[in-house]
Amino acid sequence: SSNDRINALSDALTGNLKSIISSFDSIRSKTSRQAEKQEKKQMERTLVLLKPSTIERALVGEIVNRFEKKGLRIVGMKMMQLTDEILAQHYAHLVKKPFFPILKASMMKTPVIAMCLEGVDAIAVVRYITGYTNGRKADPGTIRGDYCMSNQQNIVHASDSPEAAVEELNRFFRPEEIFDMGDLNLDRLYAVDEL
Ligand code: TYD
């Protein structure tokens, strides 16, 4: 009968739709598995500056200790005096702000210590443990939350994105000043499938 034919046709269409949907599902889960895999493999390098507020308050050891204990590997470290030129580049997004002259002076008051830290997702991890810009509002447990009361004398600078990390590491380090630590300690810091 025509009813039977309609039912057969509708069954066939439903079957086709189901198989199309399931192949979409399989593509989607494969893509998210790939994304997860890629996410896990991000061994990154990031720039940290121990600002003059850290040097003046003799907190260098404590702050370095926080990063080291966390499991970030120090792959570059040096003391340097910042200049007008490097600060105009480093704080290019802030040069027009009224507070820029005081910021610049505060960053030139003593030398700073530049560090290159390495780890899986290091850029985000370092920002997270650095905390909110203003030390008065930063969460306790973060470096700024635990060590300062200021919006400007806020202990550390940390790169805020993968693009900034590359640009800032190039600005503060020559290639030969950043060291390849090979697999030193990696087996203690990460599970095998995290690398
Ligand atoms: P910003 O890039 O906004 O913050 P962060 O250091 O958390 O990435 O600002 C850079 C520095 O400029 C900041 O660490 C301290 C200084 N600053 C001031 O002195 N006053 C301000 O109002 C702001 C926003 C920043």
mmCIF file with all atom_site columns, C-alpha atoms and ligand atoms in Angstrom:
data_model
loop_
_atom_site.group_PDB
_atom_site.id
_atom_site.type_symbol
_atom_site.label_atom_id
_atom_site.label_alt_id
_atom_site.label_comp_id
_atom_site.label_asym_id
_atom_site.label_entity_id
_atom_site.label_seq_id
_atom_site.pdbx_PDB_ins_code
_atom_site.Cartn_x
_atom_site.Cartn_y
_atom_site.Cartn_z
_atom_site.occupancy
_atom_site.B_iso_or_equiv
_atom_site.pdbx_formal_charge
_atom_site.auth_seq_id
_atom_site.auth_comp_id
_atom_site.auth_asym_id
_atom_site.auth_atom_id
_atom_site.pdbx_PDB_model_num
ATOM   1   C CA  . SER A 1 1   ? 0.000  0.000  0.000  1.00 0.00 ? 1   SER A CA  1
ATOM   2   C CA  . SER A 1 2   ? 1.010  3.639  -0.306 1.00 0.00 ? 2   SER A CA  1
ATOM   3   C CA  . ASN A 1 3   ? 1.170  3.835  3.517  1.00 0.00 ? 3   ASN A CA  1
ATOM   4   C CA  . ASP A 1 4   ? 3.760  1.028  3.535  1.00 0.00 ? 4   ASP A CA  1
ATOM   5   C CA  . ARG A 1 5   ? 5.776  2.811  0.871  1.00 0.00 ? 5   ARG A CA  1
ATOM   6   C CA  . ILE A 1 6   ? 5.680  6.097  2.848  1.00 0.00 ? 6   ILE A CA  1
ATOM   7   C CA  . ASN A 1 7   ? 6.753  4.256  6.017  1.00 0.00 ? 7   ASN A CA  1
ATOM   8   C CA  . ALA A 1 8   ? 9.609  2.541  4.183  1.00 0.00 ? 8   ALA A CA  1
ATOM   9   C CA  . LEU A 1 9   ? 10.735 5.858  2.689  1.00 0.00 ? 9   LEU A CA  1
ATOM   10  C CA  . SER A 1 10  ? 10.590 7.591  6.058  1.00 0.00 ? 10  SER A CA  1
ATOM   11  C CA  . ASP A 1 11  ? 12.567 4.750  7.680  1.00 0.00 ? 11  ASP A CA  1
ATOM   12  C CA  . ALA A 1 12  ? 15.204 5.049  4.989  1.00 0.00 ? 12  ALA A CA  1
ATOM   13  C CA  . LEU A 1 13  ? 15.425 8.836  5.451  1.00 0.00 ? 13  LEU A CA  1
ATOM   14  C CA  . THR A 1 14  ? 15.655 8.514  9.239  1.00 0.00 ? 14  THR A CA  1
ATOM   15  C CA  . GLY A 1 15  ? 18.408 5.941  8.812  1.00 0.00 ? 15  GLY A CA  1
ATOM   16  C CA  . ASN A 1 16  ? 20.341 8.277  6.521  1.00 0.00 ? 16  ASN A CA  1
ATOM   17  C CA  . LEU A 1 17  ? 19.921 11.196 8.898  1.00 0.00 ? 17  LEU A CA  1
ATOM   18  C CA  . LYS A 1 18  ? 21.076 9.066  11.826 1.00 0.00 ? 18  LYS A CA  1
ATOM   19  C CA  . SER A 1 19  ? 24.190 8.010  9.978  1.00 0.00 ? 19  SER A CA  1
ATOM   20  C CA  . ILE A 1 20  ? 24.935 11.608 8.933  1.00 0.00 ? 20  ILE A CA  1
ATOM   21  C CA  . ILE A 1 21  ? 24.503 12.795 12.540 1.00 0.00 ? 21  ILE A CA  1
ATOM   22  C CA  . SER A 1 22  ? 26.696 10.016 13.895 1.00 0.00 ? 22  SER A CA  1
ATOM   23  C CA  . SER A 1 23  ? 29.469 10.811 11.436 1.00 0.00 ? 23  SER A CA  1
ATOM   24  C CA  . PHE A 1 24  ? 29.274 14.478 12.495 1.00 0.00 ? 24  PHE A CA  1
ATOM   25  C CA  . ASP A 1 25  ? 29.476 13.351 16.114 1.00 0.00 ? 25  ASP A CA  1
ATOM   26  C CA  . SER A 1 26  ? 32.526 11.257 15.432 1.00 0.00 ? 26  SER A CA  1
ATOM   27  C CA  . ILE A 1 27  ? 34.253 14.146 13.602 1.00 0.00 ? 27  ILE A CA  1
ATOM   28  C CA  . ARG A 1 28  ? 33.395 16.473 16.470 1.00 0.00 ? 28  ARG A CA  1
ATOM   29  C CA  . SER A 1 29  ? 34.741 14.193 19.186 1.00 0.00 ? 29  SER A CA  1
ATOM   30  C CA  . LYS A 1 30  ? 37.881 13.518 17.153 1.00 0.00 ? 30  LYS A CA  1
ATOM   31  C CA  . THR A 1 31  ? 38.463 17.277 16.775 1.00 0.00 ? 31  THR A CA  1
ATOM   32  C CA  . SER A 1 32  ? 37.949 17.892 20.478 1.00 0.00 ? 32  SER A CA  1
ATOM   33  C CA  . ARG A 1 33  ? 40.280 14.990 21.331 1.00 0.00 ? 33  ARG A CA  1
ATOM   34  C CA  . GLN A 1 34  ? 42.875 16.535 19.020 1.00 0.00 ? 34  GLN A CA  1
ATOM   35  C CA  . ALA A 1 35  ? 42.342 19.959 20.615 1.00 0.00 ? 35  ALA A CA  1
ATOM   36  C CA  . GLU A 1 36  ? 42.758 18.412 24.061 1.00 0.00 ? 36  GLU A CA  1
ATOM   37  C CA  . LYS A 1 37  ? 45.951 16.682 22.968 1.00 0.00 ? 37  LYS A CA  1
ATOM   38  C CA  . GLN A 1 38  ? 47.308 19.946 21.528 1.00 0.00 ? 38  GLN A CA  1
ATOM   39  C CA  . GLU A 1 39  ? 46.298 21.823 24.658 1.00 0.00 ? 39  GLU A CA  1
ATOM   40  C CA  . LYS A 1 40  ? 48.230 19.377 26.801 1.00 0.00 ? 40  LYS A CA  1
ATOM   41  C CA  . LYS A 1 41  ? 51.368 19.730 24.715 1.00 0.00 ? 41  LYS A CA  1
ATOM   42  C CA  . GLN A 1 42  ? 51.907 23.464 25.155 1.00 0.00 ? 42  GLN A CA  1
ATOM   43  C CA  . MET A 1 43  ? 55.383 23.630 26.659 1.00 0.00 ? 43  MET A CA  1
ATOM   44  C CA  . GLU A 1 44  ? 55.737 27.400 26.831 1.00 0.00 ? 44  GLU A CA  1
ATOM   45  C CA  . ARG A 1 45  ? 58.228 30.063 27.830 1.00 0.00 ? 45  ARG A CA  1
ATOM   46  C CA  . THR A 1 46  ? 57.248 33.338 29.428 1.00 0.00 ? 46  THR A CA  1
ATOM   47  C CA  . LEU A 1 47  ? 58.902 36.515 30.680 1.00 0.00 ? 47  LEU A CA  1
ATOM   48  C CA  . VAL A 1 48  ? 58.873 37.597 34.307 1.00 0.00 ? 48  VAL A CA  1
ATOM   49  C CA  . LEU A 1 49  ? 60.495 40.799 35.550 1.00 0.00 ? 49  LEU A CA  1
ATOM   50  C CA  . LEU A 1 50  ? 61.242 41.164 39.238 1.00 0.00 ? 50  LEU A CA  1
ATOM   51  C CA  . LYS A 1 51  ? 60.512 44.876 39.506 1.00 0.00 ? 51  LYS A CA  1
ATOM   52  C CA  . PRO A 1 52  ? 62.482 47.429 41.530 1.00 0.00 ? 52  PRO A CA  1
ATOM   53  C CA  . SER A 1 53  ? 59.891 47.033 44.312 1.00 0.00 ? 53  SER A CA  1
ATOM   54  C CA  . THR A 1 54  ? 61.108 43.431 44.725 1.00 0.00 ? 54  THR A CA  1
ATOM   55  C CA  . ILE A 1 55  ? 64.785 44.396 44.722 1.00 0.00 ? 55  ILE A CA  1
ATOM   56  C CA  . GLU A 1 56  ? 64.278 47.302 47.158 1.00 0.00 ? 56  GLU A CA  1
ATOM   57  C CA  . ARG A 1 57  ? 62.297 45.202 49.584 1.00 0.00 ? 57  ARG A CA  1
ATOM   58  C CA  . ALA A 1 58  ? 64.788 42.313 49.409 1.00 0.00 ? 58  ALA A CA  1
ATOM   59  C CA  . LEU A 1 59  ? 62.138 39.880 48.187 1.00 0.00 ? 59  LEU A CA  1
ATOM   60  C CA  . VAL A 1 60  ? 64.102 38.432 45.262 1.00 0.00 ? 60  VAL A CA  1
ATOM   61  C CA  . GLY A 1 61  ? 64.717 35.074 46.954 1.00 0.00 ? 61  GLY A CA  1
ATOM   62  C CA  . GLU A 1 62  ? 61.107 34.705 48.076 1.00 0.00 ? 62  GLU A CA  1
ATOM   63  C CA  . ILE A 1 63  ? 59.629 35.481 44.682 1.00 0.00 ? 63  ILE A CA  1
ATOM   64  C CA  . VAL A 1 64  ? 62.056 33.269 42.767 1.00 0.00 ? 64  VAL A CA  1
ATOM   65  C CA  . ASN A 1 65  ? 61.240 30.563 45.311 1.00 0.00 ? 65  ASN A CA  1
ATOM   66  C CA  . ARG A 1 66  ? 57.503 30.801 44.550 1.00 0.00 ? 66  ARG A CA  1
ATOM   67  C CA  . PHE A 1 67  ? 58.055 30.164 40.845 1.00 0.00 ? 67  PHE A CA  1
ATOM   68  C CA  . GLU A 1 68  ? 60.641 27.452 41.452 1.00 0.00 ? 68  GLU A CA  1
ATOM   69  C CA  . LYS A 1 69  ? 58.489 25.605 43.984 1.00 0.00 ? 69  LYS A CA  1
ATOM   70  C CA  . LYS A 1 70  ? 55.522 25.729 41.637 1.00 0.00 ? 70  LYS A CA  1
ATOM   71  C CA  . GLY A 1 71  ? 57.549 23.685 39.169 1.00 0.00 ? 71  GLY A CA  1
ATOM   72  C CA  . LEU A 1 72  ? 58.319 26.311 36.559 1.00 0.00 ? 72  LEU A CA  1
ATOM   73  C CA  . ARG A 1 73  ? 61.819 25.790 35.207 1.00 0.00 ? 73  ARG A CA  1
ATOM   74  C CA  . ILE A 1 74  ? 64.127 28.831 35.168 1.00 0.00 ? 74  ILE A CA  1
ATOM   75  C CA  . VAL A 1 75  ? 65.720 28.774 31.718 1.00 0.00 ? 75  VAL A CA  1
ATOM   76  C CA  . GLY A 1 76  ? 67.048 32.359 31.702 1.00 0.00 ? 76  GLY A CA  1
ATOM   77  C CA  . MET A 1 77  ? 67.831 34.908 34.399 1.00 0.00 ? 77  MET A CA  1
ATOM   78  C CA  . LYS A 1 78  ? 69.753 38.198 34.505 1.00 0.00 ? 78  LYS A CA  1
ATOM   79  C CA  . MET A 1 79  ? 69.935 41.579 36.192 1.00 0.00 ? 79  MET A CA  1
ATOM   80  C CA  . MET A 1 80  ? 69.619 44.620 33.979 1.00 0.00 ? 80  MET A CA  1
ATOM   81  C CA  . GLN A 1 81  ? 69.031 48.366 34.192 1.00 0.00 ? 81  GLN A CA  1
ATOM   82  C CA  . LEU A 1 82  ? 65.975 49.354 32.141 1.00 0.00 ? 82  LEU A CA  1
ATOM   83  C CA  . THR A 1 83  ? 66.151 52.405 29.872 1.00 0.00 ? 83  THR A CA  1
ATOM   84  C CA  . ASP A 1 84  ? 63.665 54.924 28.421 1.00 0.00 ? 84  ASP A CA  1
ATOM   85  C CA  . GLU A 1 85  ? 63.759 53.042 25.099 1.00 0.00 ? 85  GLU A CA  1
ATOM   86  C CA  . ILE A 1 86  ? 63.042 49.571 26.412 1.00 0.00 ? 86  ILE A CA  1
ATOM   87  C CA  . LEU A 1 87  ? 60.270 50.856 28.709 1.00 0.00 ? 87  LEU A CA  1
ATOM   88  C CA  . ALA A 1 88  ? 58.595 52.783 25.896 1.00 0.00 ? 88  ALA A CA  1
ATOM   89  C CA  . GLN A 1 89  ? 58.459 49.481 23.981 1.00 0.00 ? 89  GLN A CA  1
ATOM   90  C CA  . HIS A 1 90  ? 57.569 47.288 26.923 1.00 0.00 ? 90  HIS A CA  1
ATOM   91  C CA  . TYR A 1 91  ? 54.753 49.575 28.094 1.00 0.00 ? 91  TYR A CA  1
ATOM   92  C CA  . ALA A 1 92  ? 53.755 50.805 24.606 1.00 0.00 ? 92  ALA A CA  1
ATOM   93  C CA  . HIS A 1 93  ? 50.074 50.316 25.547 1.00 0.00 ? 93  HIS A CA  1
ATOM   94  C CA  . LEU A 1 94  ? 50.515 52.733 28.463 1.00 0.00 ? 94  LEU A CA  1
ATOM   95  C CA  . VAL A 1 95  ? 52.794 55.526 27.116 1.00 0.00 ? 95  VAL A CA  1
ATOM   96  C CA  . LYS A 1 96  ? 49.872 57.944 26.739 1.00 0.00 ? 96  LYS A CA  1
ATOM   97  C CA  . LYS A 1 97  ? 48.514 57.316 30.239 1.00 0.00 ? 97  LYS A CA  1
ATOM   98  C CA  . PRO A 1 98  ? 48.983 60.109 32.785 1.00 0.00 ? 98  PRO A CA  1
ATOM   99  C CA  . PHE A 1 99  ? 50.742 57.695 35.158 1.00 0.00 ? 99  PHE A CA  1
ATOM   100 C CA  . PHE A 1 100 ? 53.365 56.631 32.576 1.00 0.00 ? 100 PHE A CA  1
ATOM   101 C CA  . PRO A 1 101 ? 56.165 59.005 33.785 1.00 0.00 ? 101 PRO A CA  1
ATOM   102 C CA  . ILE A 1 102 ? 55.853 57.743 37.374 1.00 0.00 ? 102 ILE A CA  1
ATOM   103 C CA  . LEU A 1 103 ? 55.614 54.151 36.151 1.00 0.00 ? 103 LEU A CA  1
ATOM   104 C CA  . LYS A 1 104 ? 58.765 54.615 34.082 1.00 0.00 ? 104 LYS A CA  1
ATOM   105 C CA  . ALA A 1 105 ? 60.656 56.179 36.986 1.00 0.00 ? 105 ALA A CA  1
ATOM   106 C CA  . SER A 1 106 ? 59.575 53.350 39.281 1.00 0.00 ? 106 SER A CA  1
ATOM   107 C CA  . MET A 1 107 ? 60.814 50.766 36.768 1.00 0.00 ? 107 MET A CA  1
ATOM   108 C CA  . MET A 1 108 ? 64.216 52.522 36.518 1.00 0.00 ? 108 MET A CA  1
ATOM   109 C CA  . LYS A 1 109 ? 64.791 53.095 40.219 1.00 0.00 ? 109 LYS A CA  1
ATOM   110 C CA  . THR A 1 110 ? 66.983 49.995 40.570 1.00 0.00 ? 110 THR A CA  1
ATOM   111 C CA  . PRO A 1 111 ? 67.967 47.300 38.078 1.00 0.00 ? 111 PRO A CA  1
ATOM   112 C CA  . VAL A 1 112 ? 65.363 44.577 37.516 1.00 0.00 ? 112 VAL A CA  1
ATOM   113 C CA  . ILE A 1 113 ? 65.813 40.818 37.291 1.00 0.00 ? 113 ILE A CA  1
ATOM   114 C CA  . ALA A 1 114 ? 64.500 39.314 34.082 1.00 0.00 ? 114 ALA A CA  1
ATOM   115 C CA  . MET A 1 115 ? 63.542 35.646 34.107 1.00 0.00 ? 115 MET A CA  1
ATOM   116 C CA  . CYS A 1 116 ? 62.476 33.248 31.418 1.00 0.00 ? 116 CYS A CA  1
ATOM   117 C CA  . LEU A 1 117 ? 60.244 30.569 32.954 1.00 0.00 ? 117 LEU A CA  1
ATOM   118 C CA  . GLU A 1 118 ? 59.290 27.386 31.174 1.00 0.00 ? 118 GLU A CA  1
ATOM   119 C CA  . GLY A 1 119 ? 56.469 24.894 31.675 1.00 0.00 ? 119 GLY A CA  1
ATOM   120 C CA  . VAL A 1 120 ? 53.296 23.428 30.245 1.00 0.00 ? 120 VAL A CA  1
ATOM   121 C CA  . ASP A 1 121 ? 50.898 26.382 29.805 1.00 0.00 ? 121 ASP A CA  1
ATOM   122 C CA  . ALA A 1 122 ? 53.519 28.547 31.560 1.00 0.00 ? 122 ALA A CA  1
ATOM   123 C CA  . ILE A 1 123 ? 52.119 31.852 30.280 1.00 0.00 ? 123 ILE A CA  1
ATOM   124 C CA  . ALA A 1 124 ? 48.673 31.384 31.835 1.00 0.00 ? 124 ALA A CA  1
ATOM   125 C CA  . VAL A 1 125 ? 50.046 29.671 34.959 1.00 0.00 ? 125 VAL A CA  1
ATOM   126 C CA  . VAL A 1 126 ? 52.455 32.536 35.684 1.00 0.00 ? 126 VAL A CA  1
ATOM   127 C CA  . ARG A 1 127 ? 49.724 35.162 35.179 1.00 0.00 ? 127 ARG A CA  1
ATOM   128 C CA  . TYR A 1 128 ? 47.438 33.177 37.482 1.00 0.00 ? 128 TYR A CA  1
ATOM   129 C CA  . ILE A 1 129 ? 49.938 32.965 40.318 1.00 0.00 ? 129 ILE A CA  1
ATOM   130 C CA  . THR A 1 130 ? 51.011 36.606 39.778 1.00 0.00 ? 130 THR A CA  1
ATOM   131 C CA  . GLY A 1 131 ? 47.472 37.816 40.448 1.00 0.00 ? 131 GLY A CA  1
ATOM   132 C CA  . TYR A 1 132 ? 45.496 40.951 39.709 1.00 0.00 ? 132 TYR A CA  1
ATOM   133 C CA  . THR A 1 133 ? 47.472 44.125 38.806 1.00 0.00 ? 133 THR A CA  1
ATOM   134 C CA  . ASN A 1 134 ? 46.524 46.066 41.934 1.00 0.00 ? 134 ASN A CA  1
ATOM   135 C CA  . GLY A 1 135 ? 48.066 44.379 44.985 1.00 0.00 ? 135 GLY A CA  1
ATOM   136 C CA  . ARG A 1 136 ? 45.272 45.717 47.202 1.00 0.00 ? 136 ARG A CA  1
ATOM   137 C CA  . LYS A 1 137 ? 42.711 43.796 45.191 1.00 0.00 ? 137 LYS A CA  1
ATOM   138 C CA  . ALA A 1 138 ? 44.776 40.741 44.253 1.00 0.00 ? 138 ALA A CA  1
ATOM   139 C CA  . ASP A 1 139 ? 43.725 37.448 45.822 1.00 0.00 ? 139 ASP A CA  1
ATOM   140 C CA  . PRO A 1 140 ? 45.675 36.194 48.807 1.00 0.00 ? 140 PRO A CA  1
ATOM   141 C CA  . GLY A 1 141 ? 47.881 33.325 47.663 1.00 0.00 ? 141 GLY A CA  1
ATOM   142 C CA  . THR A 1 142 ? 48.916 35.202 44.533 1.00 0.00 ? 142 THR A CA  1
ATOM   143 C CA  . ILE A 1 143 ? 52.299 36.928 44.514 1.00 0.00 ? 143 ILE A CA  1
ATOM   144 C CA  . ARG A 1 144 ? 50.804 40.417 44.259 1.00 0.00 ? 144 ARG A CA  1
ATOM   145 C CA  . GLY A 1 145 ? 48.122 39.507 46.801 1.00 0.00 ? 145 GLY A CA  1
ATOM   146 C CA  . ASP A 1 146 ? 50.698 38.283 49.294 1.00 0.00 ? 146 ASP A CA  1
ATOM   147 C CA  . TYR A 1 147 ? 53.538 40.769 48.842 1.00 0.00 ? 147 TYR A CA  1
ATOM   148 C CA  . CYS A 1 148 ? 52.259 44.235 47.970 1.00 0.00 ? 148 CYS A CA  1
ATOM   149 C CA  . MET A 1 149 ? 49.820 47.051 48.663 1.00 0.00 ? 149 MET A CA  1
ATOM   150 C CA  . SER A 1 150 ? 50.309 48.916 45.368 1.00 0.00 ? 150 SER A CA  1
ATOM   151 C CA  . ASN A 1 151 ? 48.844 49.113 41.884 1.00 0.00 ? 151 ASN A CA  1
ATOM   152 C CA  . GLN A 1 152 ? 52.251 50.084 40.496 1.00 0.00 ? 152 GLN A CA  1
ATOM   153 C CA  . GLN A 1 153 ? 54.913 48.784 42.871 1.00 0.00 ? 153 GLN A CA  1
ATOM   154 C CA  . ASN A 1 154 ? 53.464 45.369 42.267 1.00 0.00 ? 154 ASN A CA  1
ATOM   155 C CA  . ILE A 1 155 ? 56.533 43.092 42.519 1.00 0.00 ? 155 ILE A CA  1
ATOM   156 C CA  . VAL A 1 156 ? 56.478 41.342 39.154 1.00 0.00 ? 156 VAL A CA  1
ATOM   157 C CA  . HIS A 1 157 ? 55.679 41.753 35.504 1.00 0.00 ? 157 HIS A CA  1
ATOM   158 C CA  . ALA A 1 158 ? 54.442 38.672 33.628 1.00 0.00 ? 158 ALA A CA  1
ATOM   159 C CA  . SER A 1 159 ? 53.677 38.284 29.898 1.00 0.00 ? 159 SER A CA  1
ATOM   160 C CA  . ASP A 1 160 ? 49.926 38.172 29.325 1.00 0.00 ? 160 ASP A CA  1
ATOM   161 C CA  . SER A 1 161 ? 49.617 36.164 26.064 1.00 0.00 ? 161 SER A CA  1
ATOM   162 C CA  . PRO A 1 162 ? 51.651 33.834 23.830 1.00 0.00 ? 162 PRO A CA  1
ATOM   163 C CA  . GLU A 1 163 ? 52.279 36.732 21.406 1.00 0.00 ? 163 GLU A CA  1
ATOM   164 C CA  . ALA A 1 164 ? 53.437 39.032 24.214 1.00 0.00 ? 164 ALA A CA  1
ATOM   165 C CA  . ALA A 1 165 ? 55.673 36.295 25.658 1.00 0.00 ? 165 ALA A CA  1
ATOM   166 C CA  . VAL A 1 166 ? 57.547 35.839 22.354 1.00 0.00 ? 166 VAL A CA  1
ATOM   167 C CA  . GLU A 1 167 ? 57.869 39.591 21.815 1.00 0.00 ? 167 GLU A CA  1
ATOM   168 C CA  . GLU A 1 168 ? 58.965 40.309 25.397 1.00 0.00 ? 168 GLU A CA  1
ATOM   169 C CA  . LEU A 1 169 ? 61.467 37.439 25.592 1.00 0.00 ? 169 LEU A CA  1
ATOM   170 C CA  . ASN A 1 170 ? 63.056 38.764 22.392 1.00 0.00 ? 170 ASN A CA  1
ATOM   171 C CA  . ARG A 1 171 ? 63.144 42.226 23.915 1.00 0.00 ? 171 ARG A CA  1
ATOM   172 C CA  . PHE A 1 172 ? 64.820 41.225 27.176 1.00 0.00 ? 172 PHE A CA  1
ATOM   173 C CA  . PHE A 1 173 ? 66.975 38.223 26.235 1.00 0.00 ? 173 PHE A CA  1
ATOM   174 C CA  . ARG A 1 174 ? 69.417 37.356 23.497 1.00 0.00 ? 174 ARG A CA  1
ATOM   175 C CA  . PRO A 1 175 ? 68.814 33.824 22.164 1.00 0.00 ? 175 PRO A CA  1
ATOM   176 C CA  . GLU A 1 176 ? 71.987 32.486 23.808 1.00 0.00 ? 176 GLU A CA  1
ATOM   177 C CA  . GLU A 1 177 ? 70.804 33.760 27.210 1.00 0.00 ? 177 GLU A CA  1
ATOM   178 C CA  . ILE A 1 178 ? 67.930 31.267 27.227 1.00 0.00 ? 178 ILE A CA  1
ATOM   179 C CA  . PHE A 1 179 ? 68.971 27.698 27.945 1.00 0.00 ? 179 PHE A CA  1
ATOM   180 C CA  . ASP A 1 180 ? 67.657 24.353 26.823 1.00 0.00 ? 180 ASP A CA  1
ATOM   181 C CA  . MET A 1 181 ? 67.241 22.207 29.941 1.00 0.00 ? 181 MET A CA  1
ATOM   182 C CA  . GLY A 1 182 ? 66.330 19.104 27.961 1.00 0.00 ? 182 GLY A CA  1
ATOM   183 C CA  . ASP A 1 183 ? 64.206 16.725 30.021 1.00 0.00 ? 183 ASP A CA  1
ATOM   184 C CA  . LEU A 1 184 ? 65.622 17.865 33.375 1.00 0.00 ? 184 LEU A CA  1
ATOM   185 C CA  . ASN A 1 185 ? 63.008 17.101 36.050 1.00 0.00 ? 185 ASN A CA  1
ATOM   186 C CA  . LEU A 1 186 ? 60.168 16.772 33.530 1.00 0.00 ? 186 LEU A CA  1
ATOM   187 C CA  . ASP A 1 187 ? 59.386 13.226 34.708 1.00 0.00 ? 187 ASP A CA  1
ATOM   188 C CA  . ARG A 1 188 ? 58.776 14.555 38.226 1.00 0.00 ? 188 ARG A CA  1
ATOM   189 C CA  . LEU A 1 189 ? 56.807 17.610 37.172 1.00 0.00 ? 189 LEU A CA  1
ATOM   190 C CA  . TYR A 1 190 ? 54.387 16.022 34.685 1.00 0.00 ? 190 TYR A CA  1
ATOM   191 C CA  . ALA A 1 191 ? 52.621 12.787 33.854 1.00 0.00 ? 191 ALA A CA  1
ATOM   192 C CA  . VAL A 1 192 ? 53.837 11.138 30.651 1.00 0.00 ? 192 VAL A CA  1
ATOM   193 C CA  . ASP A 1 193 ? 50.651 12.059 28.754 1.00 0.00 ? 193 ASP A CA  1
ATOM   194 C CA  . GLU A 1 194 ? 50.936 15.735 29.698 1.00 0.00 ? 194 GLU A CA  1
ATOM   195 C CA  . LEU A 1 195 ? 54.071 16.271 27.666 1.00 0.00 ? 195 LEU A CA  1
HETATM 196 P P1  . TYD B 2 .   ? 49.008 46.413 32.874 1.00 0.00 ? 1   TYD B P1  1
HETATM 197 O O1  . TYD B 2 .   ? 49.658 45.882 31.617 1.00 0.00 ? 1   TYD B O1  1
HETATM 198 O O2  . TYD B 2 .   ? 47.629 46.979 32.767 1.00 0.00 ? 1   TYD B O2  1
HETATM 199 O O3  . TYD B 2 .   ? 48.944 45.293 34.047 1.00 0.00 ? 1   TYD B O3  1
HETATM 200 P P2  . TYD B 2 .   ? 49.790 43.965 34.366 1.00 0.00 ? 1   TYD B P2  1
HETATM 201 O O4  . TYD B 2 .   ? 51.131 44.380 34.911 1.00 0.00 ? 1   TYD B O4  1
HETATM 202 O O5  . TYD B 2 .   ? 48.964 43.269 35.417 1.00 0.00 ? 1   TYD B O5  1
HETATM 203 O O6  . TYD B 2 .   ? 49.884 43.195 33.084 1.00 0.00 ? 1   TYD B O6  1
HETATM 204 O O7  . TYD B 2 .   ? 49.928 47.553 33.473 1.00 0.00 ? 1   TYD B O7  1
HETATM 205 C C1  . TYD B 2 .   ? 51.311 47.443 33.487 1.00 0.00 ? 1   TYD B C1  1
HETATM 206 C C2  . TYD B 2 .   ? 51.866 48.098 34.730 1.00 0.00 ? 1   TYD B C2  1
HETATM 207 O O8  . TYD B 2 .   ? 51.566 49.476 34.732 1.00 0.00 ? 1   TYD B O8  1
HETATM 208 C C3  . TYD B 2 .   ? 51.286 47.549 36.038 1.00 0.00 ? 1   TYD B C3  1
HETATM 209 O O9  . TYD B 2 .   ? 51.922 46.375 36.465 1.00 0.00 ? 1   TYD B O9  1
HETATM 210 C C4  . TYD B 2 .   ? 51.507 48.702 36.952 1.00 0.00 ? 1   TYD B C4  1
HETATM 211 C C5  . TYD B 2 .   ? 51.379 49.916 36.062 1.00 0.00 ? 1   TYD B C5  1
HETATM 212 N N1  . TYD B 2 .   ? 50.039 50.564 36.192 1.00 0.00 ? 1   TYD B N1  1
HETATM 213 C C6  . TYD B 2 .   ? 49.946 51.708 36.965 1.00 0.00 ? 1   TYD B C6  1
HETATM 214 O O10 . TYD B 2 .   ? 50.929 52.194 37.520 1.00 0.00 ? 1   TYD B O10 1
HETATM 215 N N2  . TYD B 2 .   ? 48.715 52.311 37.098 1.00 0.00 ? 1   TYD B N2  1
HETATM 216 C C7  . TYD B 2 .   ? 47.604 51.802 36.509 1.00 0.00 ? 1   TYD B C7  1
HETATM 217 O O11 . TYD B 2 .   ? 46.492 52.385 36.657 1.00 0.00 ? 1   TYD B O11 1
HETATM 218 C C8  . TYD B 2 .   ? 47.723 50.610 35.724 1.00 0.00 ? 1   TYD B C8  1
HETATM 219 C C9  . TYD B 2 .   ? 46.517 50.004 35.039 1.00 0.00 ? 1   TYD B C9  1
HETATM 220 C C10 . TYD B 2 .   ? 48.952 50.025 35.574 1.00 0.00 ? 1   TYD B C10 1
#
